[in-house]
Amino acid sequence: MNFRLIEDQDALKEAGRTLESTTRLALDCEAAGFHRYSDRLCLVQLSTERDIFLFDPLSVDPREILAPLLGDPGIQVVMHGADYDIRLLDRDLGIQVRGLFDTQAAAFLLGAPAVGLAALLEANLGVVLAKEHQRADWAQRPLAPELLAYAAADTQYLLGLADLLQGRLRALGREDWAGEEFRFLEEIRWEEEGADPITRVKGARDLGPRQATALRGVLEWRDRIARERDRAPFRVASDAVLLALVLERPPTLEALASTKGMSSRLAQQHGRELLEELRKVDALPEASLRPYPRGNRNGRGRPTPDEEALADRLRALRTAKAGELGVERGVLLSNAQIAEVVRLRPSTLESLKEVPGMRHWQADLLGDAILPLLL
């Protein structure tokens, strides 16, 4: 497999000339979130029918080449599980993708038993992808030749896979479904996380107000250290360790260092800051504590018994129809979409299509069965 690494202006210009007449390409991205504090974009892999390019955005700015290609709806851009990569391209390069064909989304709509790229390539093309570099540090430089070859393989076979899946979508009359899903994915943009960080910690829901407040403090402590070290926060200390510290409240550095899973070096270097944070929270008056956020995220509280019963009927309908079509029930209609239908109670097919998150193909397919249940 031959590929070109694009890491300077001369190589970038040459790649631009080669790609001038491209009408179809495969795309993938590598980021550094598993190892580094920031999950910054570290590599962009692009394949055509004849060439494979690996753009290094840490060494050269590829926007002048990639933006016109990826933003042209007349150029098909084949990706697999595009959601996160589209967000990275938007945040780090300001690039929006048009002409998308997502092989994972297509596989979901076809009811494939496994929708990971490796599984699809093996089942459909007999290609076995290597797995040993799945958690590589893509921010390191220089990238080893085996890492570059591994990255190139992620796009090498995508165009052929897309051809097969598109043919099956057409045979089942689901091309329009897929097209709508692809257009939906194209509109995704990067959004900074605004949720309370403790809601992402398993077990935090059971904490009292003072413990919840302390957990926010130790999460901020970990975040500061992770940023300074340019390490992923979980590699500094796991969520489970931080939760244990909040529950056990170690009184001394020695007790802190002996907490299961706690690095003794971390305790020695930054333990005093952590213990001080816990002491500050212990001294706060009740009125200053922030409990774990309750209720659902939209602030409307728990559904009524009638709403729960209606949601159950809609889920049963969804499950039966998904079985007929041979797709996962969440693909046909998600629980979040069902919750919105229950909340809004649309009375017509057009108003059903306006429910947040609802695709037109879903409303057309299920509307005749859903609407009578809402009367």
mmCIF file of C-alpha atoms in Angstrom:
data_model
loop_
_atom_site.group_PDB
_atom_site.id
_atom_site.type_symbol
_atom_site.label_atom_id
_atom_site.label_comp_id
_atom_site.label_asym_id
_atom_site.label_seq_id
_atom_site.Cartn_x
_atom_site.Cartn_y
_atom_site.Cartn_z
ATOM 1 C CA MET A 1 0.000 0.000 0.000
ATOM 2 C CA ASN A 2 1.476 3.316 -1.098
ATOM 3 C CA PHE A 3 0.525 6.580 0.586
ATOM 4 C CA ARG A 4 1.849 10.113 0.704
ATOM 5 C CA LEU A 5 2.468 11.953 3.957
ATOM 6 C CA ILE A 6 1.617 15.636 3.588
ATOM 7 C CA GLU A 7 3.605 17.594 6.162
ATOM 8 C CA ASP A 8 4.968 20.636 4.304
ATOM 9 C CA GLN A 9 3.801 23.226 1.777
ATOM 10 C CA ASP A 10 5.437 21.596 -1.247
ATOM 11 C CA ALA A 11 3.715 18.272 -0.576
ATOM 12 C CA LEU A 12 0.449 20.117 0.101
ATOM 13 C CA LYS A 13 0.555 21.882 -3.257
ATOM 14 C CA GLU A 14 1.346 18.641 -5.052
ATOM 15 C CA ALA A 15 -1.580 16.919 -3.332
ATOM 16 C CA GLY A 16 -3.829 19.793 -4.361
ATOM 17 C CA ARG A 17 -2.875 19.363 -8.007
ATOM 18 C CA THR A 18 -3.486 15.620 -7.843
ATOM 19 C CA LEU A 19 -6.897 16.074 -6.218
ATOM 20 C CA GLU A 20 -8.170 18.829 -8.545
ATOM 21 C CA SER A 21 -10.410 16.528 -10.614
ATOM 22 C CA THR A 22 -11.547 14.289 -7.738
ATOM 23 C CA THR A 23 -15.279 13.528 -7.638
ATOM 24 C CA ARG A 24 -15.212 10.892 -4.905
ATOM 25 C CA LEU A 25 -13.029 10.275 -1.868
ATOM 26 C CA ALA A 26 -12.844 8.433 1.446
ATOM 27 C CA LEU A 27 -11.996 10.265 4.650
ATOM 28 C CA ASP A 28 -10.992 9.469 8.229
ATOM 29 C CA CYS A 29 -9.389 11.381 11.094
ATOM 30 C CA GLU A 30 -7.155 10.515 14.032
ATOM 31 C CA ALA A 31 -7.143 12.491 17.281
ATOM 32 C CA ALA A 32 -5.162 12.347 20.504
ATOM 33 C CA GLY A 33 -7.888 12.216 23.138
ATOM 34 C CA PHE A 34 -6.888 8.848 24.582
ATOM 35 C CA HIS A 35 -3.426 10.108 25.541
ATOM 36 C CA ARG A 36 -3.478 13.916 25.516
ATOM 37 C CA TYR A 37 -5.468 16.525 27.412
ATOM 38 C CA SER A 38 -6.870 17.909 24.177
ATOM 39 C CA ASP A 39 -8.351 15.565 21.617
ATOM 40 C CA ARG A 40 -6.939 17.771 18.873
ATOM 41 C CA LEU A 41 -6.990 16.642 15.289
ATOM 42 C CA CYS A 42 -3.678 14.902 14.532
ATOM 43 C CA LEU A 43 -4.076 13.245 11.136
ATOM 44 C CA VAL A 44 -6.513 13.389 8.220
ATOM 45 C CA GLN A 45 -6.526 10.378 5.906
ATOM 46 C CA LEU A 46 -7.931 10.827 2.405
ATOM 47 C CA SER A 47 -8.187 8.155 -0.281
ATOM 48 C CA THR A 48 -9.326 8.310 -3.886
ATOM 49 C CA GLU A 49 -9.602 5.401 -6.304
ATOM 50 C CA ARG A 50 -5.869 5.679 -6.974
ATOM 51 C CA ASP A 51 -4.162 7.634 -4.191
ATOM 52 C CA ILE A 52 -3.936 7.793 -0.399
ATOM 53 C CA PHE A 53 -2.904 11.014 1.325
ATOM 54 C CA LEU A 54 -2.144 11.467 5.013
ATOM 55 C CA PHE A 55 -2.400 15.158 5.955
ATOM 56 C CA ASP A 56 -0.547 16.160 9.108
ATOM 57 C CA PRO A 57 -2.405 19.202 10.541
ATOM 58 C CA LEU A 58 0.206 19.540 13.308
ATOM 59 C CA SER A 59 2.847 20.317 10.672
ATOM 60 C CA VAL A 60 0.954 22.035 7.855
ATOM 61 C CA ASP A 61 -2.442 23.705 7.491
ATOM 62 C CA PRO A 62 -4.445 21.558 5.027
ATOM 63 C CA ARG A 63 -7.520 23.819 4.865
ATOM 64 C CA GLU A 64 -6.770 25.310 1.464
ATOM 65 C CA ILE A 65 -6.886 21.800 -0.027
ATOM 66 C CA LEU A 66 -9.467 20.072 2.151
ATOM 67 C CA ALA A 67 -12.104 22.798 2.558
ATOM 68 C CA PRO A 68 -13.071 23.033 -1.153
ATOM 69 C CA LEU A 69 -13.062 19.241 -1.544
ATOM 70 C CA LEU A 70 -15.025 18.356 1.561
ATOM 71 C CA GLY A 71 -17.417 21.287 1.250
ATOM 72 C CA ASP A 72 -18.477 20.526 -2.333
ATOM 73 C CA PRO A 73 -21.823 18.638 -2.383
ATOM 74 C CA GLY A 74 -20.912 17.352 -5.843
ATOM 75 C CA ILE A 75 -18.000 15.349 -4.384
ATOM 76 C CA GLN A 76 -18.991 12.214 -2.489
ATOM 77 C CA VAL A 77 -17.169 11.979 0.845
ATOM 78 C CA VAL A 78 -17.266 8.453 2.268
ATOM 79 C CA MET A 79 -16.687 8.189 6.020
ATOM 80 C CA HIS A 80 -17.378 5.594 8.688
ATOM 81 C CA GLY A 81 -19.015 6.773 11.915
ATOM 82 C CA ALA A 82 -18.592 10.380 10.776
ATOM 83 C CA ASP A 83 -20.212 12.098 13.768
ATOM 84 C CA TYR A 84 -17.098 12.797 15.857
ATOM 85 C CA ASP A 85 -14.744 13.405 12.942
ATOM 86 C CA ILE A 86 -17.165 16.000 11.544
ATOM 87 C CA ARG A 87 -17.058 17.773 14.908
ATOM 88 C CA LEU A 88 -13.236 17.733 14.934
ATOM 89 C CA LEU A 89 -13.008 19.079 11.381
ATOM 90 C CA ASP A 90 -15.405 21.858 12.312
ATOM 91 C CA ARG A 91 -13.607 22.797 15.542
ATOM 92 C CA ASP A 92 -9.975 22.503 14.456
ATOM 93 C CA LEU A 93 -10.115 23.404 10.756
ATOM 94 C CA GLY A 94 -13.445 25.192 10.344
ATOM 95 C CA ILE A 95 -14.407 22.699 7.634
ATOM 96 C CA GLN A 96 -17.946 21.450 6.995
ATOM 97 C CA VAL A 97 -18.514 18.221 5.089
ATOM 98 C CA ARG A 98 -20.991 17.963 2.224
ATOM 99 C CA GLY A 99 -21.791 15.006 -0.072
ATOM 100 C CA LEU A 100 -21.446 12.587 2.854
ATOM 101 C CA PHE A 101 -21.946 8.832 2.614
ATOM 102 C CA ASP A 102 -21.516 7.254 6.048
ATOM 103 C CA THR A 103 -20.913 3.515 5.836
ATOM 104 C CA GLN A 104 -21.813 2.980 9.488
ATOM 105 C CA ALA A 105 -25.148 4.786 9.135
ATOM 106 C CA ALA A 106 -25.833 2.767 5.984
ATOM 107 C CA ALA A 107 -25.038 -0.471 7.807
ATOM 108 C CA PHE A 108 -27.462 0.444 10.610
ATOM 109 C CA LEU A 109 -30.250 1.037 8.085
ATOM 110 C CA LEU A 110 -29.502 -2.320 6.464
ATOM 111 C CA GLY A 111 -29.711 -4.146 9.798
ATOM 112 C CA ALA A 112 -26.091 -5.335 9.693
ATOM 113 C CA PRO A 113 -25.309 -7.559 12.710
ATOM 114 C CA ALA A 114 -22.086 -5.649 13.383
ATOM 115 C CA VAL A 115 -21.449 -2.102 12.182
ATOM 116 C CA GLY A 116 -17.810 -1.502 13.158
ATOM 117 C CA LEU A 117 -15.497 -0.825 10.233
ATOM 118 C CA ALA A 118 -13.361 -3.912 10.824
ATOM 119 C CA ALA A 119 -16.430 -6.161 11.022
ATOM 120 C CA LEU A 120 -17.983 -4.702 7.866
ATOM 121 C CA LEU A 121 -14.781 -4.958 5.843
ATOM 122 C CA GLU A 122 -14.223 -8.553 6.870
ATOM 123 C CA ALA A 123 -17.835 -9.578 6.235
ATOM 124 C CA ASN A 124 -18.196 -7.779 2.900
ATOM 125 C CA LEU A 125 -14.722 -7.598 1.366
ATOM 126 C CA GLY A 126 -12.775 -10.264 3.231
ATOM 127 C CA VAL A 127 -10.346 -7.596 4.451
ATOM 128 C CA VAL A 128 -8.911 -8.003 7.952
ATOM 129 C CA LEU A 129 -7.730 -4.751 9.522
ATOM 130 C CA ALA A 130 -4.902 -4.678 12.042
ATOM 131 C CA LYS A 131 -5.968 -3.724 15.569
ATOM 132 C CA GLU A 132 -2.715 -3.271 17.452
ATOM 133 C CA HIS A 133 -2.550 0.528 17.000
ATOM 134 C CA GLN A 134 -6.126 1.423 17.959
ATOM 135 C CA ARG A 135 -4.920 3.369 21.004
ATOM 136 C CA ALA A 136 -1.799 4.916 19.532
ATOM 137 C CA ASP A 137 -0.702 8.409 20.531
ATOM 138 C CA TRP A 138 -1.377 10.262 17.272
ATOM 139 C CA ALA A 139 0.098 13.498 18.628
ATOM 140 C CA GLN A 140 3.624 12.089 18.808
ATOM 141 C CA ARG A 141 6.057 13.122 16.092
ATOM 142 C CA PRO A 142 7.460 11.643 14.024
ATOM 143 C CA LEU A 143 4.759 9.032 13.475
ATOM 144 C CA ALA A 144 6.227 5.563 12.996
ATOM 145 C CA PRO A 145 5.816 3.982 9.535
ATOM 146 C CA GLU A 146 3.602 1.248 10.961
ATOM 147 C CA LEU A 147 1.263 3.871 12.435
ATOM 148 C CA LEU A 148 1.015 5.662 9.097
ATOM 149 C CA ALA A 149 0.245 2.381 7.321
ATOM 150 C CA TYR A 150 -2.388 1.578 9.925
ATOM 151 C CA ALA A 151 -4.027 4.979 9.411
ATOM 152 C CA ALA A 152 -3.968 4.660 5.638
ATOM 153 C CA ALA A 153 -5.758 1.308 5.804
ATOM 154 C CA ASP A 154 -8.769 2.966 7.468
ATOM 155 C CA THR A 155 -9.706 4.687 4.184
ATOM 156 C CA GLN A 156 -8.156 2.310 1.650
ATOM 157 C CA TYR A 157 -11.260 0.112 1.360
ATOM 158 C CA LEU A 158 -14.050 2.565 2.219
ATOM 159 C CA LEU A 159 -15.036 3.366 -1.367
ATOM 160 C CA GLY A 160 -15.528 -0.298 -2.221
ATOM 161 C CA LEU A 161 -17.524 -0.853 0.954
ATOM 162 C CA ALA A 162 -19.727 2.150 0.168
ATOM 163 C CA ASP A 163 -20.484 0.735 -3.285
ATOM 164 C CA LEU A 164 -21.708 -2.533 -1.794
ATOM 165 C CA LEU A 165 -23.820 -0.875 0.879
ATOM 166 C CA GLN A 166 -25.345 1.623 -1.530
ATOM 167 C CA GLY A 167 -26.423 -1.214 -3.803
ATOM 168 C CA ARG A 168 -28.165 -2.947 -0.923
ATOM 169 C CA LEU A 169 -29.870 0.259 0.182
ATOM 170 C CA ARG A 170 -31.189 0.698 -3.354
ATOM 171 C CA ALA A 171 -32.427 -2.887 -3.511
ATOM 172 C CA LEU A 172 -34.377 -2.424 -0.255
ATOM 173 C CA GLY A 173 -35.744 0.996 -1.200
ATOM 174 C CA ARG A 174 -33.849 2.676 1.640
ATOM 175 C CA GLU A 175 -31.621 5.083 -0.288
ATOM 176 C CA ASP A 176 -33.831 8.013 0.700
ATOM 177 C CA TRP A 177 -33.581 6.963 4.353
ATOM 178 C CA ALA A 178 -29.815 6.965 4.100
ATOM 179 C CA GLY A 179 -29.686 10.277 2.260
ATOM 180 C CA GLU A 180 -31.659 11.972 5.003
ATOM 181 C CA GLU A 181 -29.409 10.490 7.687
ATOM 182 C CA PHE A 182 -26.337 11.682 5.805
ATOM 183 C CA ARG A 183 -27.708 15.234 5.474
ATOM 184 C CA PHE A 184 -28.494 15.218 9.196
ATOM 185 C CA LEU A 185 -24.897 14.250 9.994
ATOM 186 C CA GLU A 186 -23.571 17.004 7.732
ATOM 187 C CA GLU A 187 -25.190 19.634 9.964
ATOM 188 C CA ILE A 188 -23.382 18.515 13.122
ATOM 189 C CA ARG A 189 -21.076 21.120 14.612
ATOM 190 C CA TRP A 190 -18.675 21.164 17.539
ATOM 191 C CA GLU A 191 -20.303 22.277 20.770
ATOM 192 C CA GLU A 192 -18.496 22.828 24.029
ATOM 193 C CA GLU A 193 -19.780 20.598 26.798
ATOM 194 C CA GLY A 194 -22.103 22.451 29.128
ATOM 195 C CA ALA A 195 -23.360 19.632 31.321
ATOM 196 C CA ASP A 196 -22.423 19.389 34.977
ATOM 197 C CA PRO A 197 -19.199 17.286 34.935
ATOM 198 C CA ILE A 198 -20.282 15.111 37.852
ATOM 199 C CA THR A 199 -23.131 13.670 35.768
ATOM 200 C CA ARG A 200 -20.492 11.778 33.766
ATOM 201 C CA VAL A 201 -19.099 10.036 36.868
ATOM 202 C CA LYS A 202 -20.596 6.623 37.552
ATOM 203 C CA GLY A 203 -21.977 6.493 41.086
ATOM 204 C CA ALA A 204 -22.175 10.266 41.576
ATOM 205 C CA ARG A 205 -25.989 10.223 41.441
ATOM 206 C CA ASP A 206 -26.082 8.817 44.989
ATOM 207 C CA LEU A 207 -23.915 11.543 46.528
ATOM 208 C CA GLY A 208 -25.222 14.027 49.051
ATOM 209 C CA PRO A 209 -24.929 17.799 48.398
ATOM 210 C CA ARG A 210 -21.575 18.187 50.194
ATOM 211 C CA GLN A 211 -20.102 15.150 48.468
ATOM 212 C CA ALA A 212 -21.354 16.337 45.072
ATOM 213 C CA THR A 213 -19.764 19.729 45.675
ATOM 214 C CA ALA A 214 -16.495 18.043 46.688
ATOM 215 C CA LEU A 215 -16.537 15.887 43.565
ATOM 216 C CA ARG A 216 -16.736 18.976 41.365
ATOM 217 C CA GLY A 217 -13.706 20.334 43.197
ATOM 218 C CA VAL A 218 -11.583 17.231 42.742
ATOM 219 C CA LEU A 219 -12.594 17.014 39.073
ATOM 220 C CA GLU A 220 -11.308 20.558 38.606
ATOM 221 C CA TRP A 221 -8.110 19.588 40.480
ATOM 222 C CA ARG A 222 -7.567 16.668 38.103
ATOM 223 C CA ASP A 223 -8.350 18.831 35.078
ATOM 224 C CA ARG A 224 -5.695 21.406 36.034
ATOM 225 C CA ILE A 225 -3.046 18.705 36.344
ATOM 226 C CA ALA A 226 -4.102 17.021 33.095
ATOM 227 C CA ARG A 227 -3.877 20.327 31.242
ATOM 228 C CA GLU A 228 -0.417 21.053 32.633
ATOM 229 C CA ARG A 229 0.843 17.589 31.696
ATOM 230 C CA ASP A 230 -1.033 17.405 28.380
ATOM 231 C CA ARG A 231 -2.495 14.077 29.423
ATOM 232 C CA ALA A 232 -6.015 12.717 29.149
ATOM 233 C CA PRO A 233 -7.684 13.352 32.553
ATOM 234 C CA PHE A 234 -8.469 9.673 33.160
ATOM 235 C CA ARG A 235 -4.755 8.941 32.827
ATOM 236 C CA VAL A 236 -4.040 11.268 35.743
ATOM 237 C CA ALA A 237 -6.623 9.654 38.027
ATOM 238 C CA SER A 238 -9.716 7.631 37.223
ATOM 239 C CA ASP A 239 -13.253 8.707 38.026
ATOM 240 C CA ALA A 240 -13.501 5.768 40.422
ATOM 241 C CA VAL A 241 -10.479 7.004 42.401
ATOM 242 C CA LEU A 242 -11.887 10.531 42.647
ATOM 243 C CA LEU A 243 -15.241 9.206 43.819
ATOM 244 C CA ALA A 244 -13.493 7.112 46.480
ATOM 245 C CA LEU A 245 -11.585 10.176 47.704
ATOM 246 C CA VAL A 246 -14.822 12.116 48.082
ATOM 247 C CA LEU A 247 -16.448 9.272 50.009
ATOM 248 C CA GLU A 248 -13.453 8.360 52.197
ATOM 249 C CA ARG A 249 -12.072 11.883 52.823
ATOM 250 C CA PRO A 250 -8.433 10.870 53.525
ATOM 251 C CA PRO A 251 -7.127 13.172 56.283
ATOM 252 C CA THR A 252 -3.402 12.994 55.437
ATOM 253 C CA LEU A 253 -1.072 12.613 52.474
ATOM 254 C CA GLU A 254 -0.241 9.095 53.654
ATOM 255 C CA ALA A 255 -3.921 8.138 53.682
ATOM 256 C CA LEU A 256 -4.392 9.774 50.283
ATOM 257 C CA ALA A 257 -1.481 7.834 48.782
ATOM 258 C CA SER A 258 -2.863 4.570 50.158
ATOM 259 C CA THR A 259 -6.244 5.018 48.435
ATOM 260 C CA LYS A 260 -6.726 2.154 45.996
ATOM 261 C CA GLY A 261 -5.770 3.231 42.483
ATOM 262 C CA MET A 262 -4.142 6.489 43.597
ATOM 263 C CA SER A 263 -0.640 7.163 42.312
ATOM 264 C CA SER A 264 1.738 7.752 45.221
ATOM 265 C CA ARG A 265 3.724 10.161 43.025
ATOM 266 C CA LEU A 266 0.576 12.149 42.248
ATOM 267 C CA ALA A 267 -0.248 12.254 45.955
ATOM 268 C CA GLN A 268 3.231 13.550 46.781
ATOM 269 C CA GLN A 269 3.260 16.195 44.028
ATOM 270 C CA HIS A 270 -0.325 17.487 44.178
ATOM 271 C CA GLY A 271 -1.919 15.867 47.216
ATOM 272 C CA ARG A 272 -1.818 18.939 49.438
ATOM 273 C CA GLU A 273 -3.877 20.900 46.892
ATOM 274 C CA LEU A 274 -6.449 18.102 46.833
ATOM 275 C CA LEU A 275 -6.706 17.842 50.629
ATOM 276 C CA GLU A 276 -7.098 21.609 50.849
ATOM 277 C CA GLU A 277 -9.910 21.468 48.292
ATOM 278 C CA LEU A 278 -11.726 18.862 50.371
ATOM 279 C CA ARG A 279 -11.244 20.927 53.549
ATOM 280 C CA LYS A 280 -12.725 23.999 51.854
ATOM 281 C CA VAL A 281 -15.833 22.064 50.886
ATOM 282 C CA ASP A 282 -16.175 20.682 54.430
ATOM 283 C CA ALA A 283 -16.226 24.283 55.723
ATOM 284 C CA LEU A 284 -18.909 25.542 53.341
ATOM 285 C CA PRO A 285 -22.334 26.443 54.764
ATOM 286 C CA GLU A 286 -25.284 24.341 53.611
ATOM 287 C CA ALA A 287 -26.613 27.163 51.427
ATOM 288 C CA SER A 288 -23.412 27.158 49.341
ATOM 289 C CA LEU A 289 -23.522 23.451 48.435
ATOM 290 C CA ARG A 290 -24.488 22.275 44.952
ATOM 291 C CA PRO A 291 -26.318 18.949 44.957
ATOM 292 C CA TYR A 292 -26.376 16.465 42.119
ATOM 293 C CA PRO A 293 -28.691 17.852 39.392
ATOM 294 C CA ARG A 294 -32.070 16.130 39.447
ATOM 295 C CA GLY A 295 -34.826 15.782 36.893
ATOM 296 C CA ASN A 296 -34.310 15.178 33.210
ATOM 297 C CA ARG A 297 -32.072 17.432 31.171
ATOM 298 C CA ASN A 298 -34.843 19.506 29.628
ATOM 299 C CA GLY A 299 -36.054 20.577 33.050
ATOM 300 C CA ARG A 300 -39.606 19.281 32.609
ATOM 301 C CA GLY A 301 -39.468 16.758 35.432
ATOM 302 C CA ARG A 302 -40.613 13.164 35.346
ATOM 303 C CA PRO A 303 -43.294 12.075 32.867
ATOM 304 C CA THR A 304 -46.789 11.457 34.179
ATOM 305 C CA PRO A 305 -48.223 7.909 34.373
ATOM 306 C CA ASP A 306 -50.270 8.621 31.230
ATOM 307 C CA GLU A 307 -47.156 9.786 29.398
ATOM 308 C CA GLU A 308 -45.247 6.684 30.518
ATOM 309 C CA ALA A 309 -48.072 4.461 29.271
ATOM 310 C CA LEU A 310 -48.119 6.232 25.902
ATOM 311 C CA ALA A 311 -44.341 5.930 25.596
ATOM 312 C CA ASP A 312 -44.628 2.192 26.320
ATOM 313 C CA ARG A 313 -47.178 1.807 23.506
ATOM 314 C CA LEU A 314 -44.939 3.720 21.104
ATOM 315 C CA ARG A 315 -41.923 1.623 22.073
ATOM 316 C CA ALA A 316 -43.901 -1.574 21.487
ATOM 317 C CA LEU A 317 -44.987 -0.317 18.069
ATOM 318 C CA ARG A 318 -41.421 0.647 17.249
ATOM 319 C CA THR A 319 -40.035 -2.722 18.337
ATOM 320 C CA ALA A 320 -42.553 -4.692 16.283
ATOM 321 C CA LYS A 321 -41.880 -2.633 13.137
ATOM 322 C CA ALA A 322 -38.117 -2.861 13.606
ATOM 323 C CA GLY A 323 -38.445 -6.644 13.763
ATOM 324 C CA GLU A 324 -40.342 -6.659 10.472
ATOM 325 C CA LEU A 325 -37.686 -4.540 8.776
ATOM 326 C CA GLY A 326 -34.710 -6.327 10.309
ATOM 327 C CA VAL A 327 -33.149 -3.222 11.889
ATOM 328 C CA GLU A 328 -32.296 -2.253 15.445
ATOM 329 C CA ARG A 329 -35.228 -0.588 17.208
ATOM 330 C CA GLY A 330 -33.172 2.473 18.116
ATOM 331 C CA VAL A 331 -32.380 2.976 14.439
ATOM 332 C CA LEU A 332 -36.059 3.025 13.567
ATOM 333 C CA LEU A 333 -36.987 5.429 16.390
ATOM 334 C CA SER A 334 -34.886 6.384 19.398
ATOM 335 C CA ASN A 335 -36.175 6.681 22.953
ATOM 336 C CA ALA A 336 -35.362 10.396 22.826
ATOM 337 C CA GLN A 337 -37.555 10.804 19.753
ATOM 338 C CA ILE A 338 -40.356 8.891 21.454
ATOM 339 C CA ALA A 339 -40.096 11.188 24.481
ATOM 340 C CA GLU A 340 -40.456 14.223 22.214
ATOM 341 C CA VAL A 341 -43.482 12.705 20.463
ATOM 342 C CA VAL A 342 -45.120 12.099 23.829
ATOM 343 C CA ARG A 343 -44.362 15.650 24.935
ATOM 344 C CA LEU A 344 -45.579 17.405 21.787
ATOM 345 C CA ARG A 345 -48.481 15.106 20.796
ATOM 346 C CA PRO A 346 -48.424 15.957 17.066
ATOM 347 C CA SER A 347 -51.816 15.522 15.397
ATOM 348 C CA THR A 348 -50.823 15.417 11.723
ATOM 349 C CA LEU A 349 -48.096 13.831 9.629
ATOM 350 C CA GLU A 350 -46.585 17.248 8.953
ATOM 351 C CA SER A 351 -46.438 18.138 12.642
ATOM 352 C CA LEU A 352 -44.942 14.695 13.359
ATOM 353 C CA LYS A 353 -42.153 15.543 10.913
ATOM 354 C CA GLU A 354 -41.477 18.733 12.898
ATOM 355 C CA VAL A 355 -40.780 16.847 16.148
ATOM 356 C CA PRO A 356 -37.134 17.570 17.122
ATOM 357 C CA GLY A 357 -34.846 14.847 15.796
ATOM 358 C CA MET A 358 -37.556 13.203 13.692
ATOM 359 C CA ARG A 359 -36.537 12.235 10.154
ATOM 360 C CA HIS A 360 -39.120 12.466 7.393
ATOM 361 C CA TRP A 361 -38.556 8.846 6.441
ATOM 362 C CA GLN A 362 -39.364 7.779 9.992
ATOM 363 C CA ALA A 363 -42.561 9.841 10.054
ATOM 364 C CA ASP A 364 -43.655 8.535 6.648
ATOM 365 C CA LEU A 365 -42.969 4.962 7.681
ATOM 366 C CA LEU A 366 -44.557 5.073 11.139
ATOM 367 C CA GLY A 367 -46.960 8.001 11.028
ATOM 368 C CA ASP A 368 -50.111 6.012 10.233
ATOM 369 C CA ALA A 369 -49.472 3.823 13.278
ATOM 370 C CA ILE A 370 -48.235 6.544 15.650
ATOM 371 C CA LEU A 371 -50.843 9.278 15.126
ATOM 372 C CA PRO A 372 -53.910 7.268 16.235
ATOM 373 C CA LEU A 373 -52.151 6.491 19.529
ATOM 374 C CA LEU A 374 -51.768 10.213 20.232
ATOM 375 C CA LEU A 375 -55.486 11.080 20.002
#
